[in-house]
Amino acid sequence: MRTRRFRKPIVVQPGRIDRDRVVLSVSDAAEVLLKDWPTPASKTRLAAIAACLAVIRGEKPPRVARQAFIVAAKDARILLGEQI
């Protein structure tokens, strides 16, 4: 499987305050969503997981997963920044 990179990174803080995470690709986003997410029952998290899966399957472009990840990160209040 080819890693689908984002054009611009996203910075989140899913855990401890001193552990920022830079998300560079769809696989990075999926890993954070599946392993480190603070609100597991969130609808926006589930939508972001579905978007990542659609990109991995080749059904959608990476920007779809990136946008869904940003929405979920804002909802979970872990978004620190996104490069514009």
mmCIF file of N, CA and C in Angstrom:
data_model
loop_
_atom_site.group_PDB
_atom_site.id
_atom_site.type_symbol
_atom_site.label_atom_id
_atom_site.label_comp_id
_atom_site.label_asym_id
_atom_site.label_seq_id
_atom_site.Cartn_x
_atom_site.Cartn_y
_atom_site.Cartn_z
ATOM 1 N N MET A 1 0.841 -1.186 0.000
ATOM 2 C CA MET A 1 0.000 0.000 0.000
ATOM 3 C C MET A 1 0.882 1.244 0.000
ATOM 4 N N ARG A 2 0.604 2.167 -0.872
ATOM 5 C CA ARG A 2 1.339 3.416 -0.937
ATOM 6 C C ARG A 2 0.801 4.378 0.115
ATOM 7 N N THR A 3 1.706 5.050 0.824
ATOM 8 C CA THR A 3 1.283 6.021 1.830
ATOM 9 C C THR A 3 0.746 7.259 1.131
ATOM 10 N N ARG A 4 -0.449 7.655 1.468
ATOM 11 C CA ARG A 4 -1.060 8.839 0.884
ATOM 12 C C ARG A 4 -0.769 10.020 1.788
ATOM 13 N N ARG A 5 0.161 10.861 1.364
ATOM 14 C CA ARG A 5 0.597 12.000 2.164
ATOM 15 C C ARG A 5 -0.343 13.184 1.988
ATOM 16 N N PHE A 6 -0.452 13.968 3.059
ATOM 17 C CA PHE A 6 -1.187 15.225 2.992
ATOM 18 C C PHE A 6 -0.260 16.293 2.413
ATOM 19 N N ARG A 7 -0.826 17.262 1.740
ATOM 20 C CA ARG A 7 -0.008 18.362 1.213
ATOM 21 C C ARG A 7 0.545 19.215 2.337
ATOM 22 N N LYS A 8 -0.224 19.337 3.424
ATOM 23 C CA LYS A 8 0.190 20.158 4.559
ATOM 24 C C LYS A 8 -0.033 19.369 5.844
ATOM 25 N N PRO A 9 0.912 19.420 6.780
ATOM 26 C CA PRO A 9 0.771 18.652 8.023
ATOM 27 C C PRO A 9 -0.278 19.230 8.969
ATOM 28 N N ILE A 10 -0.706 18.383 9.885
ATOM 29 C CA ILE A 10 -1.657 18.762 10.930
ATOM 30 C C ILE A 10 -0.998 18.424 12.266
ATOM 31 N N VAL A 11 -1.103 19.328 13.237
ATOM 32 C CA VAL A 11 -0.506 19.082 14.547
ATOM 33 C C VAL A 11 -1.634 18.910 15.568
ATOM 34 N N VAL A 12 -1.599 17.779 16.277
ATOM 35 C CA VAL A 12 -2.599 17.492 17.303
ATOM 36 C C VAL A 12 -1.900 17.115 18.606
ATOM 37 N N GLN A 13 -2.680 17.153 19.677
ATOM 38 C CA GLN A 13 -2.167 16.761 20.986
ATOM 39 C C GLN A 13 -3.177 15.787 21.612
ATOM 40 N N PRO A 14 -3.118 14.519 21.186
ATOM 41 C CA PRO A 14 -4.122 13.561 21.640
ATOM 42 C C PRO A 14 -3.938 13.051 23.064
ATOM 43 N N GLY A 15 -2.779 13.248 23.646
ATOM 44 C CA GLY A 15 -2.520 12.734 24.987
ATOM 45 C C GLY A 15 -1.951 13.789 25.893
ATOM 46 N N ARG A 16 -0.774 13.505 26.405
ATOM 47 C CA ARG A 16 -0.124 14.406 27.345
ATOM 48 C C ARG A 16 0.218 15.746 26.688
ATOM 49 N N ILE A 17 0.267 16.769 27.517
ATOM 50 C CA ILE A 17 0.523 18.116 27.038
ATOM 51 C C ILE A 17 1.864 18.229 26.315
ATOM 52 N N ASP A 18 2.857 17.495 26.755
ATOM 53 C CA ASP A 18 4.186 17.603 26.164
ATOM 54 C C ASP A 18 4.400 16.667 24.970
ATOM 55 N N ARG A 19 3.349 16.073 24.452
ATOM 56 C CA ARG A 19 3.470 15.103 23.351
ATOM 57 C C ARG A 19 2.619 15.512 22.150
ATOM 58 N N ASP A 20 3.078 16.499 21.419
ATOM 59 C CA ASP A 20 2.385 16.887 20.188
ATOM 60 C C ASP A 20 2.647 15.834 19.124
ATOM 61 N N ARG A 21 1.710 15.695 18.213
ATOM 62 C CA ARG A 21 1.850 14.717 17.134
ATOM 63 C C ARG A 21 1.658 15.429 15.802
ATOM 64 N N VAL A 22 2.602 15.271 14.897
ATOM 65 C CA VAL A 22 2.501 15.841 13.560
ATOM 66 C C VAL A 22 1.981 14.747 12.630
ATOM 67 N N VAL A 23 0.844 15.016 12.025
ATOM 68 C CA VAL A 23 0.185 14.049 11.145
ATOM 69 C C VAL A 23 0.488 14.455 9.706
ATOM 70 N N LEU A 24 1.218 13.589 9.006
ATOM 71 C CA LEU A 24 1.680 13.891 7.651
ATOM 72 C C LEU A 24 0.959 13.119 6.557
ATOM 73 N N SER A 25 0.247 12.055 6.942
ATOM 74 C CA SER A 25 -0.343 11.188 5.924
ATOM 75 C C SER A 25 -1.643 10.566 6.418
ATOM 76 N N VAL A 26 -2.308 9.894 5.496
ATOM 77 C CA VAL A 26 -3.545 9.189 5.841
ATOM 78 C C VAL A 26 -3.254 8.086 6.859
ATOM 79 N N SER A 27 -2.140 7.382 6.697
ATOM 80 C CA SER A 27 -1.810 6.318 7.653
ATOM 81 C C SER A 27 -1.505 6.895 9.038
ATOM 82 N N ASP A 28 -0.859 8.065 9.110
ATOM 83 C CA ASP A 28 -0.645 8.732 10.406
ATOM 84 C C ASP A 28 -1.984 9.078 11.049
ATOM 85 N N ALA A 29 -2.880 9.643 10.252
ATOM 86 C CA ALA A 29 -4.192 10.035 10.764
ATOM 87 C C ALA A 29 -4.961 8.815 11.278
ATOM 88 N N ALA A 30 -4.930 7.735 10.497
ATOM 89 C CA ALA A 30 -5.639 6.517 10.908
ATOM 90 C C ALA A 30 -5.064 5.966 12.209
ATOM 91 N N GLU A 31 -3.754 6.000 12.348
ATOM 92 C CA GLU A 31 -3.123 5.499 13.572
ATOM 93 C C GLU A 31 -3.553 6.322 14.793
ATOM 94 N N VAL A 32 -3.567 7.636 14.665
ATOM 95 C CA VAL A 32 -4.006 8.491 15.773
ATOM 96 C C VAL A 32 -5.474 8.228 16.087
ATOM 97 N N LEU A 33 -6.293 8.146 15.054
ATOM 98 C CA LEU A 33 -7.726 7.910 15.256
ATOM 99 C C LEU A 33 -8.007 6.572 15.937
ATOM 100 N N LEU A 34 -7.238 5.555 15.603
ATOM 101 C CA LEU A 34 -7.489 4.214 16.137
ATOM 102 C C LEU A 34 -6.820 3.956 17.479
ATOM 103 N N LYS A 35 -5.675 4.585 17.738
ATOM 104 C CA LYS A 35 -4.917 4.254 18.945
ATOM 105 C C LYS A 35 -4.899 5.325 20.027
ATOM 106 N N ASP A 36 -4.946 6.597 19.633
ATOM 107 C CA ASP A 36 -4.689 7.666 20.591
ATOM 108 C C ASP A 36 -5.833 8.647 20.793
ATOM 109 N N TRP A 37 -6.968 8.389 20.206
ATOM 110 C CA TRP A 37 -8.050 9.374 20.231
ATOM 111 C C TRP A 37 -8.685 9.475 21.613
ATOM 112 N N PRO A 38 -8.885 10.706 22.127
ATOM 113 C CA PRO A 38 -9.418 10.871 23.490
ATOM 114 C C PRO A 38 -10.923 10.645 23.621
ATOM 115 N N THR A 39 -11.685 10.761 22.528
ATOM 116 C CA THR A 39 -13.138 10.588 22.593
ATOM 117 C C THR A 39 -13.571 9.492 21.632
ATOM 118 N N PRO A 40 -13.509 8.225 22.048
ATOM 119 C CA PRO A 40 -13.751 7.115 21.137
ATOM 120 C C PRO A 40 -15.162 7.023 20.568
ATOM 121 N N ALA A 41 -16.162 7.560 21.250
ATOM 122 C CA ALA A 41 -17.542 7.417 20.781
ATOM 123 C C ALA A 41 -17.993 8.570 19.875
ATOM 124 N N SER A 42 -17.081 9.426 19.496
ATOM 125 C CA SER A 42 -17.410 10.609 18.708
ATOM 126 C C SER A 42 -17.843 10.257 17.282
ATOM 127 N N LYS A 43 -18.902 10.909 16.816
ATOM 128 C CA LYS A 43 -19.361 10.708 15.434
ATOM 129 C C LYS A 43 -18.348 11.265 14.445
ATOM 130 N N THR A 44 -17.696 12.362 14.805
ATOM 131 C CA THR A 44 -16.709 12.938 13.889
ATOM 132 C C THR A 44 -15.487 12.039 13.780
ATOM 133 N N ARG A 45 -15.134 11.350 14.854
ATOM 134 C CA ARG A 45 -14.023 10.383 14.805
ATOM 135 C C ARG A 45 -14.367 9.243 13.856
ATOM 136 N N LEU A 46 -15.570 8.707 13.980
ATOM 137 C CA LEU A 46 -15.989 7.608 13.114
ATOM 138 C C LEU A 46 -16.035 8.038 11.646
ATOM 139 N N ALA A 47 -16.459 9.273 11.389
ATOM 140 C CA ALA A 47 -16.476 9.786 10.022
ATOM 141 C C ALA A 47 -15.051 9.930 9.481
ATOM 142 N N ALA A 48 -14.131 10.353 10.326
ATOM 143 C CA ALA A 48 -12.728 10.487 9.900
ATOM 144 C C ALA A 48 -12.113 9.118 9.615
ATOM 145 N N ILE A 49 -12.451 8.130 10.419
ATOM 146 C CA ILE A 49 -11.965 6.764 10.167
ATOM 147 C C ILE A 49 -12.494 6.270 8.822
ATOM 148 N N ALA A 50 -13.771 6.500 8.565
ATOM 149 C CA ALA A 50 -14.370 6.086 7.291
ATOM 150 C C ALA A 50 -13.701 6.806 6.118
ATOM 151 N N ALA A 51 -13.381 8.080 6.290
ATOM 152 C CA ALA A 51 -12.714 8.835 5.230
ATOM 153 C C ALA A 51 -11.312 8.285 4.975
ATOM 154 N N CYS A 52 -10.581 7.978 6.030
ATOM 155 C CA CYS A 52 -9.247 7.388 5.869
ATOM 156 C C CYS A 52 -9.333 6.056 5.130
ATOM 157 N N LEU A 53 -10.293 5.245 5.493
ATOM 158 C CA LEU A 53 -10.474 3.950 4.835
ATOM 159 C C LEU A 53 -10.798 4.123 3.349
ATOM 160 N N ALA A 54 -11.638 5.105 3.027
ATOM 161 C CA ALA A 54 -11.978 5.353 1.624
ATOM 162 C C ALA A 54 -10.744 5.776 0.823
ATOM 163 N N VAL A 55 -9.857 6.554 1.442
ATOM 164 C CA VAL A 55 -8.623 6.958 0.758
ATOM 165 C C VAL A 55 -7.703 5.758 0.579
ATOM 166 N N ILE A 56 -7.569 4.949 1.613
ATOM 167 C CA ILE A 56 -6.714 3.762 1.539
ATOM 168 C C ILE A 56 -7.208 2.816 0.441
ATOM 169 N N ARG A 57 -8.517 2.716 0.290
ATOM 170 C CA ARG A 57 -9.097 1.869 -0.759
ATOM 171 C C ARG A 57 -8.986 2.492 -2.148
ATOM 172 N N GLY A 58 -8.585 3.750 -2.217
ATOM 173 C CA GLY A 58 -8.466 4.424 -3.496
ATOM 174 C C GLY A 58 -9.752 5.053 -3.994
ATOM 175 N N GLU A 59 -10.740 5.165 -3.124
ATOM 176 C CA GLU A 59 -12.041 5.703 -3.502
ATOM 177 C C GLU A 59 -12.117 7.224 -3.410
ATOM 178 N N LYS A 60 -11.267 7.827 -2.593
ATOM 179 C CA LYS A 60 -11.280 9.277 -2.363
ATOM 180 C C LYS A 60 -9.851 9.805 -2.372
ATOM 181 N N PRO A 61 -9.669 11.109 -2.624
ATOM 182 C CA PRO A 61 -8.342 11.701 -2.545
ATOM 183 C C PRO A 61 -7.957 11.989 -1.090
ATOM 184 N N PRO A 62 -6.674 12.119 -0.793
ATOM 185 C CA PRO A 62 -6.221 12.354 0.578
ATOM 186 C C PRO A 62 -6.822 13.599 1.248
ATOM 187 N N ARG A 63 -7.167 14.611 0.460
ATOM 188 C CA ARG A 63 -7.723 15.827 1.065
ATOM 189 C C ARG A 63 -9.030 15.564 1.810
ATOM 190 N N VAL A 64 -9.776 14.538 1.389
ATOM 191 C CA VAL A 64 -11.030 14.182 2.062
ATOM 192 C C VAL A 64 -10.734 13.684 3.481
ATOM 193 N N ALA A 65 -9.748 12.816 3.609
ATOM 194 C CA ALA A 65 -9.369 12.307 4.936
ATOM 195 C C ALA A 65 -8.782 13.421 5.785
ATOM 196 N N ARG A 66 -7.985 14.289 5.171
ATOM 197 C CA ARG A 66 -7.376 15.398 5.918
ATOM 198 C C ARG A 66 -8.456 16.297 6.513
ATOM 199 N N GLN A 67 -9.443 16.668 5.690
ATOM 200 C CA GLN A 67 -10.508 17.551 6.163
ATOM 201 C C GLN A 67 -11.335 16.873 7.263
ATOM 202 N N ALA A 68 -11.652 15.603 7.091
ATOM 203 C CA ALA A 68 -12.418 14.878 8.108
ATOM 204 C C ALA A 68 -11.623 14.768 9.413
ATOM 205 N N PHE A 69 -10.314 14.570 9.300
ATOM 206 C CA PHE A 69 -9.457 14.496 10.482
ATOM 207 C C PHE A 69 -9.437 15.837 11.213
ATOM 208 N N ILE A 70 -9.346 16.924 10.476
ATOM 209 C CA ILE A 70 -9.347 18.256 11.093
ATOM 210 C C ILE A 70 -10.659 18.517 11.828
ATOM 211 N N VAL A 71 -11.770 18.175 11.211
ATOM 212 C CA VAL A 71 -13.084 18.361 11.846
ATOM 213 C C VAL A 71 -13.157 17.547 13.150
ATOM 214 N N ALA A 72 -12.698 16.305 13.095
ATOM 215 C CA ALA A 72 -12.727 15.450 14.286
ATOM 216 C C ALA A 72 -11.786 15.985 15.367
ATOM 217 N N ALA A 73 -10.617 16.468 14.968
ATOM 218 C CA ALA A 73 -9.655 17.010 15.940
ATOM 219 C C ALA A 73 -10.198 18.274 16.607
ATOM 220 N N LYS A 74 -10.868 19.114 15.834
ATOM 221 C CA LYS A 74 -11.495 20.302 16.419
ATOM 222 C C LYS A 74 -12.583 19.892 17.407
ATOM 223 N N ASP A 75 -13.386 18.919 17.022
ATOM 224 C CA ASP A 75 -14.466 18.432 17.882
ATOM 225 C C ASP A 75 -13.912 17.862 19.196
ATOM 226 N N ALA A 76 -12.777 17.152 19.109
ATOM 227 C CA ALA A 76 -12.170 16.553 20.300
ATOM 228 C C ALA A 76 -11.283 17.542 21.064
ATOM 229 N N ARG A 77 -11.138 18.743 20.512
ATOM 230 C CA ARG A 77 -10.325 19.804 21.115
ATOM 231 C C ARG A 77 -8.860 19.419 21.273
ATOM 232 N N ILE A 78 -8.338 18.744 20.247
ATOM 233 C CA ILE A 78 -6.926 18.362 20.273
ATOM 234 C C ILE A 78 -6.130 18.979 19.124
ATOM 235 N N LEU A 79 -6.811 19.762 18.281
ATOM 236 C CA LEU A 79 -6.127 20.371 17.151
ATOM 237 C C LEU A 79 -5.275 21.537 17.650
ATOM 238 N N LEU A 80 -3.987 21.475 17.352
ATOM 239 C CA LEU A 80 -3.082 22.572 17.714
ATOM 240 C C LEU A 80 -2.830 23.480 16.525
ATOM 241 N N GLY A 81 -2.855 22.907 15.335
ATOM 242 C CA GLY A 81 -2.610 23.721 14.161
ATOM 243 C C GLY A 81 -2.627 22.909 12.897
ATOM 244 N N GLU A 82 -2.851 23.634 11.810
ATOM 245 C CA GLU A 82 -2.793 23.028 10.492
ATOM 246 C C GLU A 82 -2.034 24.006 9.606
ATOM 247 N N GLN A 83 -1.160 23.503 8.812
ATOM 248 C CA GLN A 83 -0.373 24.355 7.925
ATOM 249 C C GLN A 83 -1.240 24.753 6.747
ATOM 250 N N ILE A 84 -1.268 26.031 6.465
ATOM 251 C CA ILE A 84 -2.104 26.543 5.373
ATOM 252 C C ILE A 84 -1.295 26.746 4.127
#
